[in-house]
PDB file of N, CA and C in Angstrom:
ATOM      1  N   MET A   1       0.834  -1.186   0.008  1.00 41.00           N
ATOM      2  CA  MET A   1       0.006   0.005  -0.018  1.00 41.00           C
ATOM      3  C   MET A   1       0.897   1.249   0.001  1.00 41.00           C
ATOM      4  N   GLN A   2       0.522   2.226  -0.743  1.00 43.00           N
ATOM      5  CA  GLN A   2       1.338   3.421  -0.884  1.00 43.00           C
ATOM      6  C   GLN A   2       0.481   4.643  -0.707  1.00 43.00           C
ATOM      7  N   CYS A   3       0.938   5.630   0.064  1.00 44.00           N
ATOM      8  CA  CYS A   3       0.213   6.887   0.264  1.00 44.00           C
ATOM      9  C   CYS A   3       0.788   7.945  -0.639  1.00 44.00           C
ATOM     10  N   VAL A   4      -0.053   8.562  -1.423  1.00 45.00           N
ATOM     11  CA  VAL A   4       0.374   9.634  -2.328  1.00 45.00           C
ATOM     12  C   VAL A   4      -0.177  10.946  -1.793  1.00 45.00           C
ATOM     13  N   PRO A   5       0.700  11.836  -1.252  1.00 45.00           N
ATOM     14  CA  PRO A   5       0.187  13.108  -0.668  1.00 45.00           C
ATOM     15  C   PRO A   5      -0.293  14.040  -1.795  1.00 45.00           C
ATOM     16  N   LYS A   6      -1.373  14.687  -1.521  1.00 46.00           N
ATOM     17  CA  LYS A   6      -1.921  15.727  -2.366  1.00 46.00           C
ATOM     18  C   LYS A   6      -1.984  16.982  -1.529  1.00 46.00           C
ATOM     19  N   THR A   7      -2.558  18.078  -2.064  1.00 46.00           N
ATOM     20  CA  THR A   7      -2.603  19.325  -1.329  1.00 46.00           C
ATOM     21  C   THR A   7      -3.520  19.254  -0.122  1.00 46.00           C
ATOM     22  N   ASP A   8      -4.747  18.771  -0.284  1.00 51.00           N
ATOM     23  CA  ASP A   8      -5.709  18.755   0.811  1.00 51.00           C
ATOM     24  C   ASP A   8      -6.154  17.361   1.219  1.00 51.00           C
ATOM     25  N   PHE A   9      -5.607  16.351   0.571  1.00 52.00           N
ATOM     26  CA  PHE A   9      -6.041  14.990   0.865  1.00 52.00           C
ATOM     27  C   PHE A   9      -4.947  14.011   0.523  1.00 52.00           C
ATOM     28  N   ILE A  10      -5.098  12.745   0.941  1.00 52.00           N
ATOM     29  CA  ILE A  10      -4.163  11.690   0.664  1.00 52.00           C
ATOM     30  C   ILE A  10      -4.907  10.611  -0.107  1.00 52.00           C
ATOM     31  N   VAL A  11      -4.325  10.146  -1.197  1.00 53.00           N
ATOM     32  CA  VAL A  11      -4.886   9.013  -1.943  1.00 53.00           C
ATOM     33  C   VAL A  11      -4.100   7.798  -1.580  1.00 53.00           C
ATOM     34  N   ILE A  12      -4.763   6.770  -1.079  1.00 54.00           N
ATOM     35  CA  ILE A  12      -4.087   5.512  -0.690  1.00 54.00           C
ATOM     36  C   ILE A  12      -4.284   4.494  -1.798  1.00 54.00           C
ATOM     37  N   ARG A  13      -3.188   4.003  -2.349  1.00 57.00           N
ATOM     38  CA  ARG A  13      -3.276   3.001  -3.411  1.00 57.00           C
ATOM     39  C   ARG A  13      -2.792   1.645  -2.863  1.00 57.00           C
ATOM     40  N   ASP A  14      -3.549   0.596  -3.211  1.00 56.00           N
ATOM     41  CA  ASP A  14      -3.126  -0.723  -2.806  1.00 56.00           C
ATOM     42  C   ASP A  14      -2.856  -1.575  -4.073  1.00 56.00           C
ATOM     43  N   ASP A  15      -2.569  -2.838  -3.878  1.00 58.00           N
ATOM     44  CA  ASP A  15      -2.216  -3.710  -5.009  1.00 58.00           C
ATOM     45  C   ASP A  15      -3.340  -3.902  -5.984  1.00 58.00           C
ATOM     46  N   LEU A  16      -4.568  -3.672  -5.587  1.00 55.00           N
ATOM     47  CA  LEU A  16      -5.718  -3.834  -6.476  1.00 55.00           C
ATOM     48  C   LEU A  16      -5.986  -2.584  -7.305  1.00 55.00           C
ATOM     49  N   MET A  17      -5.158  -1.568  -7.127  1.00 52.00           N
ATOM     50  CA  MET A  17      -5.288  -0.285  -7.825  1.00 52.00           C
ATOM     51  C   MET A  17      -6.632   0.365  -7.559  1.00 52.00           C
ATOM     52  N   THR A  18      -7.095   0.245  -6.346  1.00 59.00           N
ATOM     53  CA  THR A  18      -8.313   0.955  -5.934  1.00 59.00           C
ATOM     54  C   THR A  18      -7.878   2.173  -5.133  1.00 59.00           C
ATOM     55  N   ASP A  19      -8.654   3.238  -5.179  1.00 65.00           N
ATOM     56  CA  ASP A  19      -8.292   4.478  -4.506  1.00 65.00           C
ATOM     57  C   ASP A  19      -9.227   4.708  -3.301  1.00 65.00           C
ATOM     58  N   THR A  20      -8.614   5.120  -2.202  1.00 66.00           N
ATOM     59  CA  THR A  20      -9.327   5.552  -1.027  1.00 66.00           C
ATOM     60  C   THR A  20      -8.804   6.930  -0.668  1.00 66.00           C
ATOM     61  N   ILE A  21      -9.649   7.869  -0.412  1.00 67.00           N
ATOM     62  CA  ILE A  21      -9.234   9.246  -0.093  1.00 67.00           C
ATOM     63  C   ILE A  21      -9.481   9.473   1.401  1.00 67.00           C
ATOM     64  N   LEU A  22      -8.453   9.953   2.092  1.00 66.00           N
ATOM     65  CA  LEU A  22      -8.535  10.275   3.510  1.00 66.00           C
ATOM     66  C   LEU A  22      -8.250  11.747   3.686  1.00 66.00           C
ATOM     67  N   CYS A  23      -9.196  12.506   4.247  1.00 66.00           N
ATOM     68  CA  CYS A  23      -9.081  13.968   4.389  1.00 66.00           C
ATOM     69  C   CYS A  23      -9.067  14.332   5.872  1.00 66.00           C
ATOM     70  N   PHE A  24      -8.258  15.347   6.207  1.00 65.00           N
ATOM     71  CA  PHE A  24      -8.209  15.858   7.576  1.00 65.00           C
ATOM     72  C   PHE A  24      -8.401  17.372   7.522  1.00 65.00           C
ATOM     73  N   ASP A  25      -9.040  17.881   8.561  1.00 63.00           N
ATOM     74  CA  ASP A  25      -9.129  19.331   8.784  1.00 63.00           C
ATOM     75  C   ASP A  25      -8.638  19.510  10.224  1.00 63.00           C
ATOM     76  N   LEU A  26      -7.324  19.721  10.388  1.00 62.00           N
ATOM     77  CA  LEU A  26      -6.760  19.771  11.730  1.00 62.00           C
ATOM     78  C   LEU A  26      -6.909  21.175  12.346  1.00 62.00           C
ATOM     79  N   GLY A  27      -7.862  21.284  13.218  1.00 64.00           N
ATOM     80  CA  GLY A  27      -8.121  22.538  13.938  1.00 64.00           C
ATOM     81  C   GLY A  27      -8.516  22.201  15.357  1.00 64.00           C
ATOM     82  N   THR A  28      -9.199  23.135  16.018  1.00 68.00           N
ATOM     83  CA  THR A  28      -9.679  22.878  17.380  1.00 68.00           C
ATOM     84  C   THR A  28     -10.643  21.718  17.397  1.00 68.00           C
ATOM     85  N   LYS A  29     -11.549  21.675  16.437  1.00 73.00           N
ATOM     86  CA  LYS A  29     -12.426  20.543  16.248  1.00 73.00           C
ATOM     87  C   LYS A  29     -11.985  19.885  14.963  1.00 73.00           C
ATOM     88  N   THR A  30     -11.352  18.733  15.071  1.00 71.00           N
ATOM     89  CA  THR A  30     -10.730  18.057  13.938  1.00 71.00           C
ATOM     90  C   THR A  30     -11.748  17.139  13.237  1.00 71.00           C
ATOM     91  N   SER A  31     -11.869  17.325  11.959  1.00 73.00           N
ATOM     92  CA  SER A  31     -12.769  16.520  11.140  1.00 73.00           C
ATOM     93  C   SER A  31     -11.971  15.536  10.307  1.00 73.00           C
ATOM     94  N   TRP A  32     -12.567  14.391  10.027  1.00 74.00           N
ATOM     95  CA  TRP A  32     -11.939  13.439   9.118  1.00 74.00           C
ATOM     96  C   TRP A  32     -13.015  12.824   8.233  1.00 74.00           C
ATOM     97  N   VAL A  33     -12.593  12.448   7.013  1.00 79.00           N
ATOM     98  CA  VAL A  33     -13.502  11.815   6.087  1.00 79.00           C
ATOM     99  C   VAL A  33     -12.733  10.752   5.328  1.00 79.00           C
ATOM    100  N   ILE A  34     -13.325   9.575   5.148  1.00 79.00           N
ATOM    101  CA  ILE A  34     -12.766   8.540   4.298  1.00 79.00           C
ATOM    102  C   ILE A  34     -13.811   8.244   3.213  1.00 79.00           C
ATOM    103  N   TYR A  35     -13.365   8.393   1.963  1.00 78.00           N
ATOM    104  CA  TYR A  35     -14.204   8.082   0.803  1.00 78.00           C
ATOM    105  C   TYR A  35     -13.650   6.831   0.179  1.00 78.00           C
ATOM    106  N   GLY A  36     -14.373   5.725   0.294  1.00 79.00           N
ATOM    107  CA  GLY A  36     -13.907   4.453  -0.229  1.00 79.00           C
ATOM    108  C   GLY A  36     -14.162   4.281  -1.685  1.00 79.00           C
ATOM    109  N   VAL A  37     -13.466   3.330  -2.271  1.00 76.00           N
ATOM    110  CA  VAL A  37     -13.602   3.033  -3.693  1.00 76.00           C
ATOM    111  C   VAL A  37     -15.014   2.634  -4.048  1.00 76.00           C
ATOM    112  N   ASP A  38     -15.743   2.062  -3.080  1.00 80.00           N
ATOM    113  CA  ASP A  38     -17.135   1.621  -3.295  1.00 80.00           C
ATOM    114  C   ASP A  38     -18.105   2.779  -3.193  1.00 80.00           C
ATOM    115  N   GLY A  39     -17.626   4.000  -2.974  1.00 80.00           N
ATOM    116  CA  GLY A  39     -18.491   5.148  -2.846  1.00 80.00           C
ATOM    117  C   GLY A  39     -18.996   5.382  -1.452  1.00 80.00           C
ATOM    118  N   HIS A  40     -18.630   4.501  -0.514  1.00 83.00           N
ATOM    119  CA  HIS A  40     -19.075   4.640   0.888  1.00 83.00           C
ATOM    120  C   HIS A  40     -18.230   5.740   1.568  1.00 83.00           C
ATOM    121  N   ILE A  41     -18.940   6.650   2.264  1.00 84.00           N
ATOM    122  CA  ILE A  41     -18.300   7.752   2.952  1.00 84.00           C
ATOM    123  C   ILE A  41     -18.431   7.573   4.455  1.00 84.00           C
ATOM    124  N   MET A  42     -17.316   7.616   5.174  1.00 84.00           N
ATOM    125  CA  MET A  42     -17.282   7.576   6.625  1.00 84.00           C
ATOM    126  C   MET A  42     -16.689   8.905   7.108  1.00 84.00           C
ATOM    127  N   SER A  43     -17.226   9.506   8.166  1.00 83.00           N
ATOM    128  CA  SER A  43     -16.670  10.758   8.654  1.00 83.00           C
ATOM    129  C   SER A  43     -16.920  10.852  10.148  1.00 83.00           C
ATOM    130  N   GLY A  44     -16.241  11.829  10.749  1.00 82.00           N
ATOM    131  CA  GLY A  44     -16.399  12.062  12.162  1.00 82.00           C
ATOM    132  C   GLY A  44     -15.640  13.310  12.594  1.00 82.00           C
ATOM    133  N   THR A  45     -15.772  13.635  13.850  1.00 80.00           N
ATOM    134  CA  THR A  45     -15.071  14.801  14.420  1.00 80.00           C
ATOM    135  C   THR A  45     -14.519  14.414  15.785  1.00 80.00           C
ATOM    136  N   VAL A  46     -13.433  15.057  16.164  1.00 75.00           N
ATOM    137  CA  VAL A  46     -12.828  14.921  17.482  1.00 75.00           C
ATOM    138  C   VAL A  46     -12.527  16.311  18.004  1.00 75.00           C
ATOM    139  N   ASN A  47     -12.874  16.579  19.237  1.00 75.00           N
ATOM    140  CA  ASN A  47     -12.659  17.909  19.812  1.00 75.00           C
ATOM    141  C   ASN A  47     -11.252  17.988  20.467  1.00 75.00           C
ATOM    142  N   PHE A  48     -10.437  18.892  20.024  1.00 70.00           N
ATOM    143  CA  PHE A  48      -9.091  19.077  20.538  1.00 70.00           C
ATOM    144  C   PHE A  48      -8.920  20.457  21.137  1.00 70.00           C
ATOM    145  N   GLN A  49      -9.838  20.856  22.005  1.00 71.00           N
ATOM    146  CA  GLN A  49      -9.670  22.141  22.729  1.00 71.00           C
ATOM    147  C   GLN A  49      -8.351  22.085  23.499  1.00 71.00           C
ATOM    148  N   PRO A  50      -7.552  23.148  23.451  1.00 71.00           N
ATOM    149  CA  PRO A  50      -6.312  23.178  24.197  1.00 71.00           C
ATOM    150  C   PRO A  50      -6.552  22.995  25.682  1.00 71.00           C
ATOM    151  N   ARG A  51      -5.751  22.134  26.311  1.00 74.00           N
ATOM    152  CA  ARG A  51      -5.847  21.944  27.744  1.00 74.00           C
ATOM    153  C   ARG A  51      -4.915  22.932  28.416  1.00 74.00           C
ATOM    154  N   ARG A  52      -4.992  23.024  29.710  1.00 77.00           N
ATOM    155  CA  ARG A  52      -4.159  23.951  30.453  1.00 77.00           C
ATOM    156  C   ARG A  52      -2.686  23.588  30.218  1.00 77.00           C
ATOM    157  N   PHE A  53      -1.854  24.611  29.975  1.00 75.00           N
ATOM    158  CA  PHE A  53      -0.422  24.496  29.770  1.00 75.00           C
ATOM    159  C   PHE A  53      -0.047  23.830  28.445  1.00 75.00           C
ATOM    160  N   GLU A  54      -0.952  23.785  27.474  1.00 71.00           N
ATOM    161  CA  GLU A  54      -0.635  23.216  26.191  1.00 71.00           C
ATOM    162  C   GLU A  54      -0.542  24.317  25.115  1.00 71.00           C
ATOM    163  N   ASP A  55       0.373  24.141  24.197  1.00 68.00           N
ATOM    164  CA  ASP A  55       0.438  25.083  23.086  1.00 68.00           C
ATOM    165  C   ASP A  55      -0.365  24.488  21.914  1.00 68.00           C
ATOM    166  N   GLY A  56      -0.382  25.166  20.791  1.00 62.00           N
ATOM    167  CA  GLY A  56      -1.192  24.760  19.662  1.00 62.00           C
ATOM    168  C   GLY A  56      -0.775  23.472  19.007  1.00 62.00           C
ATOM    169  N   GLU A  57       0.497  23.082  19.152  1.00 66.00           N
ATOM    170  CA  GLU A  57       0.979  21.874  18.490  1.00 66.00           C
ATOM    171  C   GLU A  57       0.578  20.590  19.185  1.00 66.00           C
ATOM    172  N   MET A  58       0.155  20.685  20.434  1.00 68.00           N
ATOM    173  CA  MET A  58      -0.227  19.472  21.163  1.00 68.00           C
ATOM    174  C   MET A  58      -1.445  18.789  20.547  1.00 68.00           C
ATOM    175  N   ARG A  59      -2.329  19.523  19.897  1.00 63.00           N
ATOM    176  CA  ARG A  59      -3.506  18.871  19.306  1.00 63.00           C
ATOM    177  C   ARG A  59      -3.089  17.898  18.206  1.00 63.00           C
ATOM    178  N   TYR A  60      -2.003  18.214  17.486  1.00 63.00           N
ATOM    179  CA  TYR A  60      -1.544  17.310  16.430  1.00 63.00           C
ATOM    180  C   TYR A  60      -0.927  16.032  17.056  1.00 63.00           C
ATOM    181  N   LEU A  61      -0.203  16.206  18.155  1.00 69.00           N
ATOM    182  CA  LEU A  61       0.362  15.021  18.839  1.00 69.00           C
ATOM    183  C   LEU A  61      -0.722  14.162  19.420  1.00 69.00           C
ATOM    184  N   ARG A  62      -1.762  14.776  20.002  1.00 68.00           N
ATOM    185  CA  ARG A  62      -2.874  13.990  20.525  1.00 68.00           C
ATOM    186  C   ARG A  62      -3.647  13.293  19.414  1.00 68.00           C
ATOM    187  N   PHE A  63      -3.761  13.924  18.246  1.00 62.00           N
ATOM    188  CA  PHE A  63      -4.466  13.342  17.117  1.00 62.00           C
ATOM    189  C   PHE A  63      -3.763  12.064  16.638  1.00 62.00           C
ATOM    190  N   LYS A  64      -2.456  12.073  16.655  1.00 61.00           N
ATOM    191  CA  LYS A  64      -1.689  10.898  16.202  1.00 61.00           C
ATOM    192  C   LYS A  64      -1.977   9.665  17.042  1.00 61.00           C
ATOM    193  N   GLN A  65      -2.374   9.863  18.282  1.00 59.00           N
ATOM    194  CA  GLN A  65      -2.664   8.721  19.162  1.00 59.00           C
ATOM    195  C   GLN A  65      -3.951   8.169  18.770  1.00 59.00           C
TER     196      GLN A  65
END
């Protein structure tokens, strides 16, 4: 499987040459969307309000977990 970065999204290619698009909007409320090759769309949000003594980059580190 290979990830091909684009400007606002990532296209994931596997051995079957099918495309899946994974999109992120990394902000205080982080949104994600997966658009599968079958046309099925999955999405959600996660709230990353800064906690006490955290700077803005901590939301990205917490998102990786």
